[in-house]
Amino acid sequence: GKAVFKRDKPHLNVGTIGHVDHGKTTLTSAITKVLSATKGAKYRKYEDIDNAPEEKTRGITINAFHLEYETATRHYAHIDCPGHADYIKNMITGAAQMEGAILVVAANDGPMPQTKEHLLLAKQVGVPPDNIVVFMNKADEATDVETRELLEMDVRELLNSFGYPGDTCPVIFGSALCALEDKQPEIGVEAIKQLLDVLDNKFVLPERKTNEEAMFAAEHVYSIVGRGTVITGKLERGVLKRGDKIEVIGATKDGKPVESTISGLESFRKTVDRAEPGDQLGVLLRGLGPKDVKRGCVLLPKGHKHVATDAVKAQLYVLKESEEGGKTPIANYFSEHVFSLTWDSGALVKIVGKDFIMPGESAEVELQLNQRMFIEPQQRFTIRKGSKTIGTGVFTELLK
Ligand code: GDP
Ligand code: MG
């Protein structure tokens, strides 16, 4: 019969990142080979992983290989992308949900431009400081002790420069190819086991969304005579209860929050005592009128630390025509329409360091929105012209 998914171990989403040809796919294959010995994985051959079928998500062509494996203590989903452009796209759009990253650096080559770009992206999409490990691959080609020491120093410095703990981050010298070919076990199979040990014991599990501060983005606002104002939408994270004191932000022009108390919670016409992440809700707010809230505003518990903002940094990917994007580049200082959560706003796009972003390219941008909205780092957005998505990105830093 069909296998049933058992949720009996903590789960983590990880992936290999690093410069082209440094051995990400070979390492991915080697991990499955080593774990297949304990029935923790189905062995995936190199060719199978590198020929990942293309998928379409929101019109964007996604090329990536997702596989799963488990150790004695954890279950992992692992992503490996075929090319540099695929990493950029998948990480910005969120198609590669990495909560932990294995940075592969060829020991006979050292950190290269894409090593840096992937580290920056990992930081921008919120891979936590503890959840990064360096696998110095091709150790069979770099046996000199002094060379290895210098390289390790280089990589640690690089990690520090991207805000990762370079001094304490685990760095493992190994050879994915040796592990695959059952050669030199100390840099082969044993190094893979060391790597898995780091994943199991050093990587932290992301906090379960129920334990996080509540966040609810309003899709619609209704006024009910005699009862007040109801906002509907999905509870993104945290828990909401009747009687909770809340603040609405992103509903007023000046950015001032509006306070209220939840006087009722409903889901599909039934009363809800305790709403959990993912619930579709109607939230009844005491004492508020239809002018106090609007589609796109966000509800947070009183005491939260957020402010509505209209200036933000982001990393933006511009879709190609073959991805149902546009033919024309996005130009510096042009006005575009930005969508995120349930809000949308006109925005002036300032491109950092260049004049255009061509379709298929990504760049850092600064957005000046027409109004103050709820934005937090790692939140995704799209840029649309009419009904067409021409760009997609991730907010990285609030500018005020
Ligand atoms: P990716 O582009 O980062 O996914 O790199 P690949 O996994 O495709 O590897 C690129 C090349 O490096 C291939 O020819 C591999 O066989 C080779 N390679 C991978 N790991 C090792 C290793 O540990 N030692 C040596 N000598 N070659 C390796
Ligand atoms: Mg590869």
CSV table of C-alpha atoms and ligand atoms in Angstrom, one decimal:
chain,number,residue,atom,x,y,z
A,1,GLY,CA,0.0,0.0,0.0
A,2,LYS,CA,0.8,3.7,0.0
A,3,ALA,CA,3.4,4.9,2.6
A,4,VAL,CA,1.9,7.1,5.3
A,5,PHE,CA,3.8,10.2,6.3
A,6,LYS,CA,4.8,9.8,10.0
A,7,ARG,CA,5.7,13.0,11.8
A,8,ASP,CA,7.8,11.3,14.5
A,9,LYS,CA,11.0,13.4,14.2
A,10,PRO,CA,11.6,17.2,14.2
A,11,HIS,CA,11.8,18.5,10.6
A,12,LEU,CA,14.2,20.9,9.0
A,13,ASN,CA,14.5,22.4,5.5
A,14,VAL,CA,18.1,22.5,4.4
A,15,GLY,CA,20.0,22.9,1.1
A,16,THR,CA,23.4,23.0,-0.5
A,17,ILE,CA,24.7,26.4,-1.6
A,18,GLY,CA,28.0,27.5,-3.2
A,19,HIS,CA,29.9,28.3,-6.3
A,20,VAL,CA,29.2,26.3,-9.5
A,21,ASP,CA,31.2,23.0,-9.8
A,22,HIS,CA,32.3,23.1,-6.1
A,23,GLY,CA,30.4,19.8,-5.6
A,24,LYS,CA,26.9,20.7,-4.3
A,25,THR,CA,25.2,18.0,-6.3
A,26,THR,CA,27.9,15.4,-5.6
A,27,LEU,CA,27.6,16.1,-1.9
A,28,THR,CA,23.8,15.8,-2.0
A,29,SER,CA,24.1,12.5,-3.7
A,30,ALA,CA,26.8,11.4,-1.2
A,31,ILE,CA,24.5,12.3,1.8
A,32,THR,CA,21.7,10.0,0.4
A,33,LYS,CA,24.2,7.3,-0.2
A,34,VAL,CA,25.6,7.4,3.4
A,35,LEU,CA,22.1,7.5,4.9
A,36,SER,CA,20.8,4.7,2.7
A,37,ALA,CA,23.0,2.4,4.7
A,38,THR,CA,20.7,3.0,7.7
A,39,LYS,CA,17.5,3.2,5.6
A,40,GLY,CA,17.4,7.0,6.3
A,41,ALA,CA,17.3,7.8,2.6
A,42,LYS,CA,16.8,6.5,-0.9
A,43,TYR,CA,20.1,6.6,-2.7
A,44,ARG,CA,20.0,9.3,-5.4
A,45,LYS,CA,22.5,9.1,-8.1
A,46,TYR,CA,24.2,12.3,-9.3
A,47,GLU,CA,22.6,12.1,-12.7
A,48,ASP,CA,19.1,11.9,-11.2
A,49,ILE,CA,19.6,15.0,-9.0
A,50,ASP,CA,21.2,17.1,-11.7
A,51,ASN,CA,18.3,16.4,-14.1
A,52,ALA,CA,15.6,17.9,-11.9
A,53,PRO,CA,12.5,18.4,-13.9
A,54,GLU,CA,11.3,22.0,-14.4
A,55,GLU,CA,8.3,23.1,-12.5
A,56,LYS,CA,6.3,26.3,-12.6
A,57,THR,CA,5.4,28.3,-9.6
A,58,ARG,CA,3.6,31.6,-10.0
A,59,GLY,CA,4.7,31.6,-13.6
A,60,ILE,CA,8.3,31.3,-12.7
A,61,THR,CA,10.3,28.4,-14.0
A,62,ILE,CA,11.8,26.6,-11.0
A,63,ASN,CA,14.6,24.2,-11.5
A,64,ALA,CA,15.5,22.5,-8.3
A,65,PHE,CA,15.7,19.0,-6.8
A,66,HIS,CA,13.9,18.4,-3.5
A,67,LEU,CA,14.7,15.2,-1.7
A,68,GLU,CA,14.2,13.9,1.8
A,69,TYR,CA,16.3,11.9,4.2
A,70,GLU,CA,16.4,11.2,7.9
A,71,THR,CA,19.0,10.6,10.6
A,72,ALA,CA,18.4,8.9,13.9
A,73,THR,CA,17.1,12.1,15.3
A,74,ARG,CA,15.8,14.4,12.6
A,75,HIS,CA,13.9,14.4,9.3
A,76,TYR,CA,15.2,16.7,6.5
A,77,ALA,CA,14.0,18.1,3.2
A,78,HIS,CA,17.0,19.1,1.1
A,79,ILE,CA,17.2,21.3,-2.0
A,80,ASP,CA,19.9,21.4,-4.6
A,81,CYS,CA,19.6,23.7,-7.5
A,82,PRO,CA,21.3,23.0,-10.9
A,83,GLY,CA,22.6,26.5,-11.7
A,84,HIS,CA,23.5,29.8,-10.1
A,85,ALA,CA,20.5,31.6,-11.6
A,86,ASP,CA,18.2,28.9,-10.1
A,87,TYR,CA,19.6,29.6,-6.6
A,88,ILE,CA,19.0,33.3,-7.0
A,89,LYS,CA,15.5,32.8,-8.2
A,90,ASN,CA,14.5,30.0,-5.8
A,91,MET,CA,15.9,31.8,-2.7
A,92,ILE,CA,14.3,35.2,-3.5
A,93,THR,CA,10.9,33.8,-4.4
A,94,GLY,CA,10.8,31.4,-1.5
A,95,ALA,CA,10.6,28.3,-3.7
A,96,ALA,CA,13.7,27.2,-1.8
A,97,GLN,CA,12.6,27.5,1.8
A,98,MET,CA,16.0,27.1,3.5
A,99,GLU,CA,16.1,27.0,7.2
A,100,GLY,CA,19.7,25.7,7.2
A,101,ALA,CA,22.4,25.8,4.6
A,102,ILE,CA,25.4,23.7,3.7
A,103,LEU,CA,27.9,26.0,2.1
A,104,VAL,CA,30.1,23.9,-0.2
A,105,VAL,CA,33.5,25.4,-1.0
A,106,ALA,CA,36.0,23.5,-3.1
A,107,ALA,CA,39.2,23.3,-1.1
A,108,ASN,CA,41.3,23.4,-4.3
A,109,ASP,CA,39.6,26.6,-5.4
A,110,GLY,CA,38.5,28.6,-2.3
A,111,PRO,CA,35.6,31.0,-2.0
A,112,MET,CA,34.5,32.4,-5.4
A,113,PRO,CA,32.0,35.1,-6.4
A,114,GLN,CA,28.9,32.8,-6.2
A,115,THR,CA,30.0,31.6,-2.8
A,116,LYS,CA,29.6,35.2,-1.7
A,117,GLU,CA,26.3,35.8,-3.5
A,118,HIS,CA,24.7,32.7,-2.0
A,119,LEU,CA,25.9,33.7,1.5
A,120,LEU,CA,24.3,37.1,1.0
A,121,LEU,CA,21.1,35.5,-0.2
A,122,ALA,CA,21.1,33.1,2.8
A,123,LYS,CA,21.4,36.1,5.1
A,124,GLN,CA,18.7,38.0,3.2
A,125,VAL,CA,16.2,35.2,3.3
A,126,GLY,CA,16.8,34.6,7.0
A,127,VAL,CA,18.9,31.5,7.3
A,128,PRO,CA,19.7,31.8,11.1
A,129,PRO,CA,23.3,32.4,12.2
A,130,ASP,CA,23.6,28.9,13.8
A,131,ASN,CA,22.2,27.1,10.8
A,132,ILE,CA,25.2,27.2,8.5
A,133,VAL,CA,28.0,24.7,8.1
A,134,VAL,CA,30.9,24.8,5.6
A,135,PHE,CA,31.8,21.7,3.7
A,136,MET,CA,35.3,22.1,2.3
A,137,ASN,CA,34.9,19.7,-0.6
A,138,LYS,CA,37.5,18.2,-2.8
A,139,ALA,CA,39.9,17.7,0.1
A,140,ASP,CA,41.4,14.9,-1.9
A,141,GLU,CA,42.8,17.6,-4.2
A,142,ALA,CA,44.0,19.8,-1.3
A,143,THR,CA,46.0,17.8,1.1
A,144,ASP,CA,48.6,20.4,2.2
A,145,VAL,CA,47.9,21.3,5.9
A,146,GLU,CA,49.0,24.9,5.6
A,147,THR,CA,47.0,25.5,2.5
A,148,ARG,CA,43.9,24.1,4.3
A,149,GLU,CA,44.5,26.3,7.3
A,150,LEU,CA,44.8,29.5,5.2
A,151,LEU,CA,41.6,28.5,3.3
A,152,GLU,CA,39.8,27.9,6.5
A,153,MET,CA,40.8,31.4,7.8
A,154,ASP,CA,39.6,32.9,4.5
A,155,VAL,CA,36.2,31.2,4.7
A,156,ARG,CA,35.7,32.1,8.4
A,157,GLU,CA,36.5,35.8,7.6
A,158,LEU,CA,34.0,35.7,4.7
A,159,LEU,CA,31.3,34.3,7.0
A,160,ASN,CA,32.0,37.0,9.5
A,161,SER,CA,31.7,39.7,6.8
A,162,PHE,CA,28.2,38.4,6.0
A,163,GLY,CA,27.1,38.4,9.6
A,164,TYR,CA,27.5,34.7,10.2
A,165,PRO,CA,29.6,33.5,13.2
A,166,GLY,CA,32.8,32.8,11.3
A,167,ASP,CA,34.8,32.0,14.4
A,168,THR,CA,32.6,29.2,15.7
A,169,CYS,CA,30.9,27.9,12.5
A,170,PRO,CA,31.8,24.2,11.9
A,171,VAL,CA,34.1,23.8,8.9
A,172,ILE,CA,34.6,20.2,7.7
A,173,PHE,CA,37.2,19.1,5.2
A,174,GLY,CA,35.9,16.2,3.1
A,175,SER,CA,35.4,14.8,-0.3
A,176,ALA,CA,31.9,14.1,-1.6
A,177,LEU,CA,33.4,12.2,-4.5
A,178,CYS,CA,35.4,9.9,-2.2
A,179,ALA,CA,32.2,9.2,-0.2
A,180,LEU,CA,30.3,8.3,-3.4
A,181,GLU,CA,33.2,6.1,-4.6
A,182,ASP,CA,33.9,4.5,-1.2
A,183,LYS,CA,37.4,5.8,-1.2
A,184,GLN,CA,39.5,7.4,1.6
A,185,PRO,CA,36.9,7.0,4.4
A,186,GLU,CA,38.4,9.7,6.6
A,187,ILE,CA,37.6,12.5,4.1
A,188,GLY,CA,34.8,10.4,2.4
A,189,VAL,CA,32.1,8.7,4.5
A,190,GLU,CA,33.4,9.9,7.8
A,191,ALA,CA,33.3,13.6,6.7
A,192,ILE,CA,29.6,13.1,5.6
A,193,LYS,CA,28.8,11.6,9.0
A,194,GLN,CA,30.5,14.6,10.6
A,195,LEU,CA,28.4,16.9,8.4
A,196,LEU,CA,25.2,15.1,9.4
A,197,ASP,CA,26.2,15.3,13.0
A,198,VAL,CA,26.3,19.1,12.7
A,199,LEU,CA,22.9,19.2,11.0
A,200,ASP,CA,21.5,17.1,13.9
A,201,ASN,CA,23.2,18.8,16.8
A,202,LYS,CA,24.2,22.4,15.8
A,203,PHE,CA,21.4,23.5,13.6
A,204,VAL,CA,18.5,24.9,15.6
A,205,LEU,CA,14.9,24.1,14.7
A,206,PRO,CA,12.8,27.1,13.7
A,207,GLU,CA,10.3,28.1,16.3
A,208,ARG,CA,6.9,26.6,15.8
A,209,LYS,CA,4.6,29.3,14.5
A,210,THR,CA,2.1,28.9,17.3
A,211,ASN,CA,4.8,30.1,19.7
A,212,GLU,CA,5.4,33.3,17.8
A,213,GLU,CA,3.8,36.7,18.2
A,214,ALA,CA,0.5,36.7,16.4
A,215,MET,CA,0.2,38.3,12.9
A,216,PHE,CA,-2.9,38.5,10.9
A,217,ALA,CA,-3.2,40.3,7.5
A,218,ALA,CA,-6.7,41.7,6.6
A,219,GLU,CA,-8.1,40.6,3.3
A,220,HIS,CA,-11.6,42.2,3.7
A,221,VAL,CA,-13.3,44.6,6.0
A,222,TYR,CA,-17.0,44.4,6.8
A,223,SER,CA,-19.2,46.6,9.0
A,224,ILE,CA,-21.9,44.8,10.8
A,225,VAL,CA,-24.6,47.1,12.2
A,226,GLY,CA,-24.8,46.9,16.0
A,227,ARG,CA,-21.7,44.7,16.3
A,228,GLY,CA,-18.8,46.6,14.9
A,229,THR,CA,-16.2,45.9,12.3
A,230,VAL,CA,-15.1,42.4,11.2
A,231,ILE,CA,-11.9,41.8,9.3
A,232,THR,CA,-11.3,38.5,7.5
A,233,GLY,CA,-8.1,36.8,6.5
A,234,LYS,CA,-5.7,34.1,7.5
A,235,LEU,CA,-3.8,34.0,10.7
A,236,GLU,CA,-0.2,33.9,9.5
A,237,ARG,CA,1.4,33.0,12.8
A,238,GLY,CA,0.8,32.9,16.6
A,239,VAL,CA,-2.4,32.5,18.5
A,240,LEU,CA,-5.4,34.8,18.9
A,241,LYS,CA,-8.1,34.7,21.5
A,242,ARG,CA,-11.3,36.6,22.3
A,243,GLY,CA,-10.4,39.5,24.7
A,244,ASP,CA,-6.8,39.9,23.3
A,245,LYS,CA,-5.7,43.5,23.2
A,246,ILE,CA,-4.4,44.3,19.7
A,247,GLU,CA,-3.1,47.0,17.4
A,248,VAL,CA,-3.9,47.5,13.8
A,249,ILE,CA,-1.0,48.9,11.7
A,250,GLY,CA,-0.8,49.9,8.1
A,251,ALA,CA,-4.4,51.3,8.0
A,252,THR,CA,-3.7,55.0,8.5
A,253,LYS,CA,-1.9,57.4,6.2
A,254,ASP,CA,0.4,58.7,8.9
A,255,GLY,CA,1.3,55.2,10.1
A,256,LYS,CA,-0.2,55.6,13.5
A,257,PRO,CA,-1.5,52.3,15.0
A,258,VAL,CA,-5.1,51.9,16.0
A,259,GLU,CA,-5.9,50.0,19.2
A,260,SER,CA,-8.7,47.6,19.9
A,261,THR,CA,-9.8,44.5,21.6
A,262,ILE,CA,-10.9,41.3,19.9
A,263,SER,CA,-14.6,40.8,20.8
A,264,GLY,CA,-15.2,37.7,18.7
A,265,LEU,CA,-13.5,35.2,16.5
A,266,GLU,CA,-15.2,33.1,13.9
A,267,SER,CA,-14.2,30.6,11.3
A,268,PHE,CA,-16.6,29.3,8.7
A,269,ARG,CA,-19.5,30.7,10.8
A,270,LYS,CA,-18.4,28.8,13.9
A,271,THR,CA,-17.1,30.5,17.0
A,272,VAL,CA,-13.4,29.9,17.6
A,273,ASP,CA,-12.0,30.1,21.1
A,274,ARG,CA,-8.4,29.9,20.1
A,275,ALA,CA,-7.3,30.6,16.6
A,276,GLU,CA,-4.1,28.9,15.3
A,277,PRO,CA,-1.7,29.6,12.4
A,278,GLY,CA,-3.4,28.9,9.0
A,279,ASP,CA,-6.9,29.5,10.3
A,280,GLN,CA,-9.3,31.4,8.0
A,281,LEU,CA,-10.9,33.9,10.4
A,282,GLY,CA,-13.3,36.7,10.9
A,283,VAL,CA,-12.1,38.9,13.7
A,284,LEU,CA,-14.6,41.2,15.3
A,285,LEU,CA,-13.0,44.4,16.7
A,286,ARG,CA,-14.5,46.4,19.4
A,287,GLY,CA,-15.2,50.1,18.9
A,288,LEU,CA,-13.7,50.4,15.4
A,289,GLY,CA,-15.4,51.9,12.5
A,290,PRO,CA,-14.9,51.1,8.8
A,291,LYS,CA,-12.4,54.0,8.5
A,292,ASP,CA,-10.0,52.6,11.1
A,293,VAL,CA,-9.2,49.4,9.2
A,294,LYS,CA,-8.8,48.5,5.6
A,295,ARG,CA,-7.6,45.6,3.4
A,296,GLY,CA,-3.9,45.2,3.7
A,297,CYS,CA,-3.6,46.3,7.3
A,298,VAL,CA,-2.1,43.9,9.9
A,299,LEU,CA,-3.3,43.0,13.3
A,300,LEU,CA,-0.6,42.5,16.0
A,301,PRO,CA,-0.8,41.9,19.8
A,302,LYS,CA,-0.4,45.0,21.9
A,303,GLY,CA,3.2,45.4,22.9
A,304,HIS,CA,4.6,44.4,19.6
A,305,LYS,CA,7.7,46.2,18.3
A,306,HIS,CA,6.7,46.8,14.6
A,307,VAL,CA,6.2,50.2,12.9
A,308,ALA,CA,4.5,50.8,9.6
A,309,THR,CA,7.1,51.9,7.1
A,310,ASP,CA,7.3,53.3,3.6
A,311,ALA,CA,11.0,52.9,2.9
A,312,VAL,CA,12.6,49.6,2.6
A,313,LYS,CA,15.5,47.7,1.0
A,314,ALA,CA,14.9,44.6,-1.0
A,315,GLN,CA,16.4,42.0,-3.3
A,316,LEU,CA,14.4,41.9,-6.5
A,317,TYR,CA,14.3,39.3,-9.3
A,318,VAL,CA,12.8,40.4,-12.7
A,319,LEU,CA,11.1,37.7,-14.5
A,320,LYS,CA,12.0,36.7,-18.1
A,321,GLU,CA,9.5,36.7,-20.9
A,322,SER,CA,9.7,32.9,-20.9
A,323,GLU,CA,8.6,33.0,-17.3
A,324,GLU,CA,5.6,35.1,-18.2
A,325,GLY,CA,7.4,38.2,-17.2
A,326,GLY,CA,7.9,41.4,-19.2
A,327,LYS,CA,10.1,42.1,-22.2
A,328,THR,CA,11.4,45.4,-20.8
A,329,PRO,CA,13.8,46.0,-18.0
A,330,ILE,CA,12.8,47.7,-14.7
A,331,ALA,CA,14.4,51.2,-14.8
A,332,ASN,CA,15.9,53.2,-12.0
A,333,TYR,CA,13.5,55.7,-10.4
A,334,PHE,CA,10.4,54.3,-12.1
A,335,SER,CA,7.1,53.8,-10.3
A,336,GLU,CA,5.8,50.3,-10.0
A,337,HIS,CA,3.0,48.5,-8.2
A,338,VAL,CA,4.1,46.4,-5.2
A,339,PHE,CA,2.0,43.6,-3.6
A,340,SER,CA,2.9,41.9,-0.3
A,341,LEU,CA,0.7,40.0,2.2
A,342,THR,CA,-2.7,41.4,1.5
A,343,TRP,CA,-1.6,45.0,0.7
A,344,ASP,CA,-0.5,46.7,-2.4
A,345,SER,CA,1.0,50.1,-3.0
A,346,GLY,CA,2.6,52.2,-5.7
A,347,ALA,CA,6.4,52.4,-5.1
A,348,LEU,CA,9.3,54.3,-6.5
A,349,VAL,CA,12.1,51.8,-7.3
A,350,LYS,CA,15.7,53.0,-6.8
A,351,ILE,CA,18.1,50.4,-8.1
A,352,VAL,CA,21.4,50.2,-6.1
A,353,GLY,CA,24.4,50.5,-8.3
A,354,LYS,CA,22.8,50.2,-11.8
A,355,ASP,CA,20.4,51.9,-14.1
A,356,PHE,CA,18.3,48.9,-15.2
A,357,ILE,CA,17.4,45.4,-14.1
A,358,MET,CA,17.0,43.2,-17.2
A,359,PRO,CA,14.5,40.3,-17.3
A,360,GLY,CA,16.3,37.3,-15.7
A,361,GLU,CA,18.5,39.4,-13.5
A,362,SER,CA,18.3,40.3,-9.8
A,363,ALA,CA,19.5,43.4,-7.9
A,364,GLU,CA,19.3,45.2,-4.7
A,365,VAL,CA,16.7,48.0,-4.7
A,366,GLU,CA,15.3,50.6,-2.4
A,367,LEU,CA,11.5,51.1,-2.5
A,368,GLN,CA,9.7,54.2,-1.5
A,369,LEU,CA,6.1,53.3,-1.0
A,370,ASN,CA,3.1,55.7,-1.4
A,371,GLN,CA,1.9,54.7,2.1
A,372,ARG,CA,3.2,53.2,5.3
A,373,MET,CA,2.6,49.5,5.4
A,374,PHE,CA,3.5,46.5,7.6
A,375,ILE,CA,6.9,45.1,6.3
A,376,GLU,CA,9.4,42.9,8.0
A,377,PRO,CA,12.6,41.4,6.8
A,378,GLN,CA,12.2,38.2,4.8
A,379,GLN,CA,8.7,39.1,3.8
A,380,ARG,CA,8.1,38.3,0.1
A,381,PHE,CA,6.6,40.7,-2.5
A,382,THR,CA,5.8,40.9,-6.2
A,383,ILE,CA,5.7,43.7,-8.7
A,384,ARG,CA,2.8,43.6,-11.1
A,385,LYS,CA,1.8,45.5,-14.2
A,386,GLY,CA,-1.9,44.9,-14.6
A,387,SER,CA,-2.4,41.2,-13.9
A,388,LYS,CA,1.1,40.3,-14.9
A,389,THR,CA,3.8,39.6,-12.4
A,390,ILE,CA,7.0,41.2,-13.7
A,391,GLY,CA,9.2,40.9,-10.6
A,392,THR,CA,9.4,39.1,-7.3
A,393,GLY,CA,11.5,39.9,-4.3
A,394,VAL,CA,12.2,39.7,-0.6
A,395,PHE,CA,12.3,42.7,1.7
A,396,THR,CA,15.6,42.8,3.5
A,397,GLU,CA,15.8,45.9,5.7
A,398,LEU,CA,13.5,48.7,6.9
A,399,LEU,CA,15.0,52.1,6.1
A,400,LYS,CA,13.0,54.1,8.6
B,1,GDP,P1,28.0,21.7,-8.3
B,1,GDP,O1,27.9,22.5,-9.6
B,1,GDP,O2,28.4,22.5,-7.1
B,1,GDP,O3,26.7,21.0,-8.1
B,1,GDP,O4,29.2,20.6,-8.5
B,1,GDP,P2,29.1,19.1,-8.9
B,1,GDP,O5,28.6,18.3,-7.8
B,1,GDP,O6,28.4,19.0,-10.2
B,1,GDP,O7,30.6,18.8,-9.1
B,1,GDP,C1,31.4,19.4,-10.1
B,1,GDP,C2,32.6,18.5,-10.4
B,1,GDP,O8,33.4,18.3,-9.3
B,1,GDP,C3,32.2,17.1,-10.9
B,1,GDP,O9,33.0,16.8,-12.0
B,1,GDP,C4,32.4,16.3,-9.7
B,1,GDP,O10,32.7,14.9,-10.0
B,1,GDP,C5,33.7,16.9,-9.1
B,1,GDP,N1,33.7,16.7,-7.6
B,1,GDP,C6,32.7,16.7,-6.7
B,1,GDP,N2,33.2,16.4,-5.5
B,1,GDP,C7,34.5,16.2,-5.6
B,1,GDP,C8,35.5,15.8,-4.7
B,1,GDP,O11,35.3,15.6,-3.5
B,1,GDP,N3,36.8,15.6,-5.2
B,1,GDP,C9,37.1,15.8,-6.5
B,1,GDP,N4,38.3,15.6,-6.9
B,1,GDP,N5,36.1,16.2,-7.4
B,1,GDP,C10,34.9,16.3,-7.0
B,2,MG,MG,24.9,21.0,-9.1
